């Protein structure tokens, strides 16, 4: 019995050491620009694999929707959807924690950085 447990433990240890744990929450910061002018700089906390959204109404309205899907490596698939009073865009980009991504469509430009929200 002892040999069986030792063999099983020796088999599982390398596997458990290679698994990359994702945070319980991510901190997303964004910069939304329209025609080169800043529209908003929202921050939002996002749970892995769950949609999150922040919006403001009015003349300078905007909506930012984000979904972060951790991959089996340390990469992240980030779905970004942005609407302003003048334009909208939707994109999915693969990135890494603390590495900014820039997506644009016409005069609308969005920079998004995903950080570990647990730290």
mmCIF file of C-alpha atoms in Angstrom:
data_model
loop_
_atom_site.group_PDB
_atom_site.id
_atom_site.type_symbol
_atom_site.label_atom_id
_atom_site.label_comp_id
_atom_site.label_asym_id
_atom_site.label_seq_id
_atom_site.Cartn_x
_atom_site.Cartn_y
_atom_site.Cartn_z
ATOM 1 C CA UNK A 1 0.000 0.000 0.000
ATOM 2 C CA UNK A 2 2.806 2.425 0.915
ATOM 3 C CA UNK A 3 4.557 1.773 -2.425
ATOM 4 C CA UNK A 4 1.322 2.412 -4.318
ATOM 5 C CA UNK A 5 0.743 5.756 -2.543
ATOM 6 C CA UNK A 6 4.360 6.807 -3.111
ATOM 7 C CA UNK A 7 4.147 5.937 -6.807
ATOM 8 C CA UNK A 8 0.853 7.801 -7.181
ATOM 9 C CA UNK A 9 2.250 10.859 -5.398
ATOM 10 C CA UNK A 10 5.384 10.815 -7.570
ATOM 11 C CA UNK A 11 3.173 10.702 -10.659
ATOM 12 C CA UNK A 12 0.893 13.553 -9.585
ATOM 13 C CA UNK A 13 3.520 16.003 -8.307
ATOM 14 C CA UNK A 14 4.884 16.962 -11.750
ATOM 15 C CA UNK A 15 1.345 17.452 -13.036
ATOM 16 C CA UNK A 16 0.288 19.696 -10.163
ATOM 17 C CA UNK A 17 3.434 21.796 -10.530
ATOM 18 C CA UNK A 18 2.673 22.577 -14.175
ATOM 19 C CA UNK A 19 -0.850 23.894 -13.654
ATOM 20 C CA UNK A 20 -1.057 27.681 -13.804
ATOM 21 C CA UNK A 21 -3.684 29.081 -11.471
ATOM 22 C CA UNK A 22 -5.658 32.048 -12.731
ATOM 23 C CA UNK A 23 -6.647 34.840 -10.376
ATOM 24 C CA UNK A 24 -10.109 34.897 -8.817
ATOM 25 C CA UNK A 25 -10.601 38.349 -10.325
ATOM 26 C CA UNK A 26 -8.866 40.565 -12.882
ATOM 27 C CA UNK A 27 -8.510 44.347 -12.761
ATOM 28 C CA UNK A 28 -9.171 45.831 -16.210
ATOM 29 C CA UNK A 29 -8.207 49.397 -17.010
ATOM 30 C CA UNK A 30 -9.163 50.974 -20.323
ATOM 31 C CA UNK A 31 -8.621 54.174 -22.247
ATOM 32 C CA UNK A 32 -11.358 55.030 -24.753
ATOM 33 C CA UNK A 33 -10.558 57.668 -27.379
ATOM 34 C CA UNK A 34 -12.761 59.091 -30.136
ATOM 35 C CA UNK A 35 -11.064 61.199 -32.833
ATOM 36 C CA UNK A 36 -7.930 61.276 -30.658
ATOM 37 C CA UNK A 37 -9.820 62.807 -27.707
ATOM 38 C CA UNK A 38 -10.279 60.954 -24.429
ATOM 39 C CA UNK A 39 -13.864 59.799 -23.868
ATOM 40 C CA UNK A 40 -13.275 57.787 -20.684
ATOM 41 C CA UNK A 41 -10.723 55.854 -18.649
ATOM 42 C CA UNK A 42 -12.808 53.236 -16.818
ATOM 43 C CA UNK A 43 -11.594 50.510 -14.455
ATOM 44 C CA UNK A 44 -13.573 47.358 -13.840
ATOM 45 C CA UNK A 45 -13.058 44.151 -11.871
ATOM 46 C CA UNK A 46 -13.803 41.023 -13.886
ATOM 47 C CA UNK A 47 -14.141 37.397 -12.779
ATOM 48 C CA UNK A 48 -12.659 34.809 -15.171
ATOM 49 C CA UNK A 49 -15.154 33.528 -17.784
ATOM 50 C CA UNK A 50 -17.861 35.973 -16.638
ATOM 51 C CA UNK A 51 -19.075 39.076 -18.483
ATOM 52 C CA UNK A 52 -18.622 42.473 -16.829
ATOM 53 C CA UNK A 53 -19.805 45.872 -17.978
ATOM 54 C CA UNK A 54 -19.468 49.532 -17.067
ATOM 55 C CA UNK A 55 -21.382 52.381 -18.709
ATOM 56 C CA UNK A 56 -22.138 56.071 -18.401
ATOM 57 C CA UNK A 57 -25.181 57.801 -19.948
ATOM 58 C CA UNK A 58 -25.402 61.312 -21.370
ATOM 59 C CA UNK A 59 -23.762 63.295 -24.159
ATOM 60 C CA UNK A 60 -20.392 61.586 -23.604
ATOM 61 C CA UNK A 61 -21.954 58.174 -23.102
ATOM 62 C CA UNK A 62 -19.920 55.016 -23.333
ATOM 63 C CA UNK A 63 -20.253 51.330 -22.557
ATOM 64 C CA UNK A 64 -17.390 48.907 -22.002
ATOM 65 C CA UNK A 65 -18.117 45.159 -21.838
ATOM 66 C CA UNK A 66 -15.339 42.660 -21.122
ATOM 67 C CA UNK A 67 -14.967 38.886 -20.828
ATOM 68 C CA UNK A 68 -11.626 37.330 -19.862
ATOM 69 C CA UNK A 69 -11.019 33.675 -20.617
ATOM 70 C CA UNK A 70 -7.773 32.262 -19.191
ATOM 71 C CA UNK A 71 -6.043 29.753 -21.455
ATOM 72 C CA UNK A 72 -4.183 26.640 -20.331
ATOM 73 C CA UNK A 73 -0.938 28.620 -20.644
ATOM 74 C CA UNK A 74 -0.557 32.015 -19.011
ATOM 75 C CA UNK A 75 -2.322 33.772 -21.918
ATOM 76 C CA UNK A 76 -5.743 35.415 -21.773
ATOM 77 C CA UNK A 77 -8.433 35.681 -24.442
ATOM 78 C CA UNK A 78 -9.945 39.124 -23.874
ATOM 79 C CA UNK A 79 -13.281 40.007 -25.485
ATOM 80 C CA UNK A 80 -13.812 43.777 -25.605
ATOM 81 C CA UNK A 81 -16.976 45.556 -26.726
ATOM 82 C CA UNK A 82 -17.132 49.369 -26.685
ATOM 83 C CA UNK A 83 -19.941 51.735 -27.636
ATOM 84 C CA UNK A 84 -19.792 55.530 -27.622
ATOM 85 C CA UNK A 85 -22.297 58.102 -28.874
ATOM 86 C CA UNK A 86 -20.479 58.064 -32.238
ATOM 87 C CA UNK A 87 -19.070 54.577 -32.822
ATOM 88 C CA UNK A 88 -18.726 51.025 -31.582
ATOM 89 C CA UNK A 89 -16.300 48.129 -31.866
ATOM 90 C CA UNK A 90 -16.003 44.514 -30.804
ATOM 91 C CA UNK A 91 -12.832 42.440 -30.761
ATOM 92 C CA UNK A 92 -11.254 39.364 -29.184
ATOM 93 C CA UNK A 93 -7.514 39.521 -28.559
ATOM 94 C CA UNK A 94 -5.101 37.094 -26.910
ATOM 95 C CA UNK A 95 -2.749 38.818 -24.477
ATOM 96 C CA UNK A 96 -0.987 38.405 -21.141
ATOM 97 C CA UNK A 97 -1.414 39.961 -17.702
ATOM 98 C CA UNK A 98 -0.035 43.531 -17.594
ATOM 99 C CA UNK A 99 0.485 43.684 -21.378
ATOM 100 C CA UNK A 100 -1.652 46.467 -22.932
ATOM 101 C CA UNK A 101 -3.665 45.746 -26.063
ATOM 102 C CA UNK A 102 -4.961 48.348 -28.507
ATOM 103 C CA UNK A 103 -8.012 47.803 -30.710
ATOM 104 C CA UNK A 104 -9.475 50.369 -33.063
ATOM 105 C CA UNK A 105 -12.171 50.867 -35.644
ATOM 106 C CA UNK A 106 -12.327 54.094 -37.607
ATOM 107 C CA UNK A 107 -11.918 56.988 -35.170
ATOM 108 C CA UNK A 108 -12.537 54.840 -32.076
ATOM 109 C CA UNK A 109 -9.468 53.513 -30.224
ATOM 110 C CA UNK A 110 -9.447 51.454 -27.029
ATOM 111 C CA UNK A 111 -6.414 50.472 -24.973
ATOM 112 C CA UNK A 112 -7.014 47.706 -22.424
ATOM 113 C CA UNK A 113 -4.681 46.361 -19.740
ATOM 114 C CA UNK A 114 -5.562 43.315 -17.648
ATOM 115 C CA UNK A 115 -3.905 42.967 -14.235
ATOM 116 C CA UNK A 116 -4.124 40.329 -11.525
ATOM 117 C CA UNK A 117 -6.881 41.608 -9.238
ATOM 118 C CA UNK A 118 -5.925 39.255 -6.403
ATOM 119 C CA UNK A 119 -2.606 40.961 -5.693
#
